[in-house]
Amino acid sequence: MWSSVVAVLGTLAGAALARTAKRRGDLTQTLYEAVRESVTFLFNDSIATLDDRPDSIEVTFRSGHRRTFDIVIGADGIHSPTRRLVFGPEEPFHHHLGACFAGFTLPNHLGLSREGMLWNSPGRRAALYAAGSGGQVFGLLSFRRPDLPFDVFHDQEAQRALVAAAFPDECWEIPGMVARMRAADDLFFDAISQIRMPNWSRGRVALVGDAAYAPSFLTGQGTSLALVGAYVLAGELATHTDHAEAFDAYEKVLRPFVTLNQDLANEGDTALFPATEESLRKRNAALRALSALPAEPPHATYSALTLPDYE
Ligand SMILES: Cc1cc2nc3c(=O)[nH]c(=O)nc-3n(C[C@H](O)[C@H](O)[C@H](O)COP(=O)(O)OP(=O)(O)OC[C@H]3O[C@@H](n4cnc5c(N)ncnc54)[C@H](O)[C@@H]3O)c2cc1C
């Protein structure tokens, strides 16, 4: 087997993370604090049925409550239940990128601080990632899997076995990571996939973020697309009196940007997840050649959209 490579990104990733890294929950908390006075939040409930009518939409919640709204925005992630209710099953929109991953936390026994470490062999990647300098790090085990393992999606023990079988290596941090993954109580397993839809709205329902156009973490752009999408959708709703026109305008403004960003994940052969010996060698050579982070974002795609000013 081709020898595996450990790429230590301490300096580069550390510099980037020290400036920008926040845990996902921190961002959620910041957004929540920003709107909690003006938005009504209903926790521990979800939409059970939608009844789209000519002049309103009636929502029945799982709790049994019923309410009538002008519109419904589904921002409920890659496996969006709102999308399923309105557009049908996920399969036609699910674009599998040929890999799966498992994420979990584990003790920071290497003392990582605002840095990440990557181990790669072609088609497989292990990562340890410290957003701060606390006692826990985030572990990620990703591996090529051309077909979707439908049989394990609802069986966590089968997920653990599948991931462990993909990482039999007795090297680097792999045995320890696999042992931790097997015992983790916060294991998160999924396919590395995108959502690609011909339309993001139907009737009085529109989708935003991963629910409509998940780009996968191979692009590093999911959060940006979700936030930019929410901004554009809100802006178009504020500047149109008719929701259908606003939904059309949202799609018109955003779709080219989404497509460019989704195309960054070119079937698993990206810098984050090289699938062949050659692409891995190229990726490592490119990393070694970097002596500092580029001053500007490395990819023009990231800033390909000039945000409209809706004021
Ligand atoms: C391992 C990993 C690493 C990533 N790394 C990056 C990165 O470095 N940079 C980046 O930009 N993106 C990254 N992403 C992608 C990023 O997390 C997503 O693109 C982003 O979170 C999408 O935001 P969202 O609000 O659309 O969906 P989500 O963040 O998935 O939020 C959806 C919300 O809907 C809730 N929900 C689901 N179902 C229901 C229901 N029935 N009723 C009520 N609520 C419901 C969920 O609980 C969740 O809170 C990564 C993703 C993964 C998995």
XYZ file of C-alpha atoms and ligand atoms in Angstrom:
364
model
C 0.000 0.000 0.000
C 1.144 3.534 -0.695
C 2.732 5.017 2.389
C 0.459 7.281 4.349
C 1.287 10.888 4.929
C 0.920 13.019 7.988
C 0.564 16.672 7.107
C 0.930 18.877 10.151
C -0.810 22.150 9.505
C 0.111 23.774 12.784
C 1.466 27.043 11.490
C -0.910 27.596 8.600
C -4.091 26.290 10.084
C -3.198 27.753 13.463
C -2.848 31.203 11.968
C -6.155 30.879 10.161
C -8.036 29.427 13.086
C -6.748 31.953 15.583
C -8.335 34.654 13.467
C -11.548 32.978 12.440
C -12.394 29.751 14.209
C -15.515 29.422 16.280
C -17.375 26.317 17.140
C -20.643 25.798 15.363
C -22.604 26.353 18.576
C -20.905 29.735 19.106
C -22.157 30.960 15.734
C -25.638 29.644 16.458
C -25.618 31.445 19.813
C -24.461 34.711 18.188
C -27.228 34.552 15.581
C -29.806 33.670 18.229
C -28.776 36.583 20.471
C -29.034 38.953 17.503
C -32.715 38.197 16.822
C -34.194 36.744 20.007
C -36.039 39.967 20.872
C -37.787 40.185 17.512
C -38.322 36.536 16.557
C -40.546 33.958 18.268
C -38.692 30.686 18.798
C -40.561 27.418 19.335
C -38.147 24.868 20.782
C -38.624 21.103 20.949
C -41.180 21.065 18.185
C -41.174 20.573 14.422
C -43.441 20.716 11.410
C -45.648 17.673 10.865
C -47.807 18.801 7.938
C -48.155 21.793 5.626
C -51.355 22.876 3.956
C -50.524 25.381 1.211
C -53.585 27.508 0.381
C -54.107 30.366 -2.074
C -53.864 33.050 0.632
C -51.909 31.407 3.479
C -50.201 28.242 4.636
C -51.359 26.210 7.605
C -48.729 24.446 9.670
C -49.485 21.577 12.001
C -46.696 20.943 14.486
C -45.788 17.574 15.985
C -46.994 18.920 19.322
C -50.452 19.202 17.759
C -50.465 22.999 17.580
C -51.755 24.565 14.392
C -50.826 27.981 13.062
C -51.369 29.926 9.872
C -48.531 31.822 8.184
C -47.927 33.790 4.984
C -44.881 31.727 4.044
C -42.689 28.924 5.426
C -38.892 28.879 5.060
C -37.234 25.494 5.497
C -33.747 25.955 6.972
C -33.542 22.468 8.414
C -30.352 21.096 6.946
C -29.217 18.569 4.373
C -31.871 15.989 5.305
C -34.578 18.675 5.493
C -37.955 17.325 6.618
C -39.577 20.461 5.135
C -38.123 19.599 1.733
C -39.485 16.078 2.053
C -42.961 17.404 2.869
C -43.037 19.782 -0.090
C -40.775 18.264 -2.763
C -40.865 14.569 -1.847
C -38.084 12.108 -0.927
C -34.453 13.233 -0.752
C -33.019 10.760 -3.295
C -33.536 12.765 -6.529
C -31.799 15.789 -4.971
C -29.051 13.900 -3.157
C -25.783 14.075 -5.092
C -23.383 11.601 -3.469
C -19.719 12.621 -3.710
C -18.496 9.088 -3.155
C -17.380 9.260 0.460
C -18.608 9.003 4.047
C -17.383 10.529 7.270
C -17.649 10.148 11.017
C -17.171 13.078 13.380
C -16.801 12.918 17.180
C -14.953 14.598 20.021
C -12.007 13.101 21.852
C -9.500 14.178 24.496
C -6.879 16.646 23.337
C -3.930 14.517 24.431
C -1.619 16.143 21.855
C -2.277 19.575 23.363
C -3.477 21.041 20.063
C -4.340 24.704 20.200
C -6.172 26.449 17.363
C -4.665 24.064 14.847
C -5.464 20.975 12.880
C -3.584 17.831 11.905
C -4.341 15.752 8.843
C -3.409 12.196 7.997
C -4.147 11.040 4.475
C -3.796 8.011 2.339
C -5.468 8.030 -1.082
C -9.190 8.094 -0.524
C -8.968 8.279 3.258
C -8.443 11.096 5.691
C -8.161 11.402 9.446
C -8.206 14.837 11.016
C -7.798 16.242 14.493
C -9.039 19.779 14.815
C -8.803 22.133 17.784
C -10.967 25.231 17.390
C -9.655 26.515 20.728
C -7.158 25.192 23.216
C -9.411 23.234 25.553
C -9.338 19.636 26.648
C -11.332 18.265 23.713
C -10.641 18.144 19.984
C -12.852 17.254 17.062
C -11.951 14.047 15.221
C -12.977 13.312 11.663
C -12.532 10.024 9.793
C -13.486 10.215 6.095
C -13.202 7.528 3.449
C -14.183 6.797 -0.139
C -17.446 4.945 -0.480
C -18.774 5.158 -4.051
C -22.163 3.634 -3.204
C -24.374 5.033 -0.467
C -24.419 2.668 2.545
C -28.184 2.923 3.059
C -28.173 -0.043 5.452
C -26.113 1.778 8.095
C -27.772 5.204 8.146
C -30.163 4.201 10.915
C -27.852 1.826 12.759
C -25.112 3.454 14.819
C -23.324 0.193 15.658
C -23.130 -0.596 11.939
C -21.709 2.895 11.347
C -18.988 2.314 13.942
C -18.105 -1.030 12.338
C -18.025 0.469 8.834
C -15.703 3.302 9.880
C -13.412 1.001 11.881
C -13.119 -1.355 8.902
C -12.070 1.569 6.713
C -9.252 2.489 9.144
C -7.376 -0.705 10.091
C -4.050 1.183 10.111
C -1.629 0.741 13.007
C -0.004 4.124 12.610
C -0.174 7.754 13.676
C -3.231 8.479 15.857
C -5.471 6.083 13.929
C -5.863 3.240 16.475
C -6.663 5.730 19.245
C -9.099 7.640 17.066
C -10.885 4.455 16.020
C -11.141 3.337 19.661
C -12.600 6.730 20.621
C -14.964 6.693 17.651
C -16.245 3.273 18.752
C -17.062 4.629 22.215
C -18.117 8.181 21.317
C -21.515 9.307 22.591
C -21.585 12.200 20.088
C -20.807 10.234 16.928
C -22.088 11.937 13.786
C -22.024 9.802 10.636
C -23.172 10.775 7.178
C -22.378 10.574 3.492
C -20.375 13.406 1.947
C -23.035 14.733 -0.383
C -24.596 17.760 -1.936
C -28.193 18.791 -2.434
C -28.927 19.938 -5.972
C -32.476 21.017 -6.784
C -33.996 22.524 -9.926
C -36.110 24.893 -7.763
C -35.775 26.082 -4.198
C -39.388 27.067 -3.668
C -42.853 25.765 -4.308
C -46.003 27.661 -3.473
C -45.564 29.423 -0.150
C -42.517 27.379 0.905
C -38.875 28.205 0.178
C -35.728 26.395 1.259
C -32.481 28.003 2.351
C -28.991 26.731 3.216
C -28.140 23.021 3.215
C -31.821 22.132 2.786
C -31.721 23.637 -0.729
C -28.068 23.627 -1.793
C -25.736 21.837 0.614
C -22.306 22.034 -1.027
C -20.607 19.475 1.348
C -17.749 20.267 3.681
C -15.291 19.467 0.882
C -15.971 22.987 -0.377
C -15.723 24.675 3.046
C -18.565 26.907 1.874
C -21.708 25.499 3.480
C -22.005 28.105 6.215
C -21.257 30.938 3.820
C -23.899 29.752 1.351
C -26.440 29.362 4.153
C -25.794 32.858 5.540
C -25.595 34.556 2.142
C -28.716 32.681 1.033
C -30.637 33.790 4.124
C -29.521 37.387 3.562
C -30.616 37.390 -0.089
C -33.918 35.650 0.653
C -34.711 38.115 3.461
C -33.711 41.040 1.247
C -35.880 39.911 -1.650
C -38.855 39.311 0.655
C -38.410 42.803 2.096
C -38.372 44.410 -1.341
C -41.217 42.476 -3.003
C -44.860 42.459 -2.021
C -45.490 39.121 -3.729
C -43.749 36.118 -2.154
C -43.551 34.234 -5.482
C -41.659 37.119 -7.074
C -39.372 37.322 -4.054
C -38.626 33.574 -4.216
C -37.848 33.856 -7.951
C -35.549 36.831 -7.370
C -33.763 34.984 -4.522
C -33.043 32.097 -6.840
C -31.969 34.334 -9.707
C -29.465 36.246 -7.562
C -28.086 33.240 -5.698
C -28.074 30.258 -8.051
C -24.943 31.140 -10.080
C -22.996 31.630 -6.820
C -24.284 28.343 -5.416
C -23.402 26.450 -8.592
C -19.860 27.848 -8.636
C -19.354 26.839 -5.021
C -20.869 23.381 -5.389
C -18.601 22.755 -8.348
C -15.581 23.172 -6.051
C -16.182 19.648 -4.797
C -14.989 17.911 -7.931
C -15.944 14.370 -7.054
C -13.706 13.875 -4.083
C -10.387 14.840 -5.612
C -10.081 18.100 -3.732
C -7.256 19.456 -1.612
C -8.995 18.276 1.541
C -9.684 14.790 0.327
C -7.274 13.615 -2.385
C -8.494 10.345 -3.806
C -5.424 9.227 -5.733
C -1.698 8.936 -4.982
C -0.973 11.593 -7.546
C -3.461 14.128 -6.201
C -2.262 13.467 -2.655
C 1.356 14.048 -3.711
C 0.335 17.273 -5.451
C -1.631 18.451 -2.422
C 1.296 17.788 -0.086
C 3.720 19.552 -2.418
C 1.392 22.567 -2.560
C 1.154 22.659 1.243
C 4.930 22.459 1.636
C 5.346 25.325 -0.811
C 3.173 27.599 1.309
C 5.163 29.683 3.743
C 2.281 31.947 4.748
C -1.428 32.184 4.265
C -2.344 34.111 1.132
C -3.468 37.634 1.971
C -6.664 37.207 -0.075
C -9.058 34.239 -0.101
C -7.403 31.667 -2.378
C -10.397 31.072 -4.591
C -12.236 33.772 -6.521
C -15.393 31.670 -6.206
C -15.682 32.605 -2.526
C -16.290 36.237 -3.402
C -18.030 35.729 -6.751
C -21.238 37.329 -5.489
C -21.499 41.014 -4.642
C -24.176 41.154 -1.994
C -27.118 43.312 -3.056
C -27.812 46.302 -0.834
C -31.444 45.970 0.257
C -31.529 49.104 2.454
C -18.055 17.693 9.540
C -18.503 18.946 8.885
C -17.605 19.994 8.705
C -18.012 21.173 8.095
N -17.103 22.173 7.924
C -17.498 23.327 7.361
C -16.577 24.416 7.201
O -15.416 24.326 7.587
N -17.040 25.557 6.634
C -18.321 25.696 6.221
O -18.697 26.760 5.729
N -19.207 24.687 6.345
C -18.824 23.513 6.896
N -19.722 22.492 7.031
C -21.078 22.650 6.466
C -21.946 23.483 7.381
O -22.001 22.916 8.664
C -23.348 23.531 6.767
O -23.288 23.850 5.400
C -24.178 24.593 7.472
O -24.281 24.272 8.843
C -25.565 24.681 6.838
O -26.371 25.493 7.646
P -27.947 25.265 7.668
O -28.448 26.241 8.679
O -28.477 25.322 6.290
O -28.164 23.786 8.170
P -27.754 23.118 9.554
O -26.576 23.792 10.147
O -27.690 21.656 9.301
O -28.977 23.462 10.516
C -30.223 22.844 10.328
C -30.963 22.919 11.652
O -32.279 22.422 11.451
C -32.607 21.642 12.581
N -33.640 20.693 12.183
C -33.504 19.565 11.455
N -34.669 18.954 11.324
C -35.573 19.711 11.975
C -36.967 19.595 12.207
N -37.676 18.551 11.740
N -37.589 20.560 12.920
C -36.892 21.595 13.425
N -35.556 21.760 13.234
C -34.928 20.819 12.534
C -31.309 20.983 12.983
O -31.354 20.586 14.335
C -30.311 22.099 12.759
O -30.185 22.898 13.904
C -19.348 21.301 7.642
C -20.255 20.256 7.815
C -19.841 19.091 8.421
C -20.849 17.981 8.600
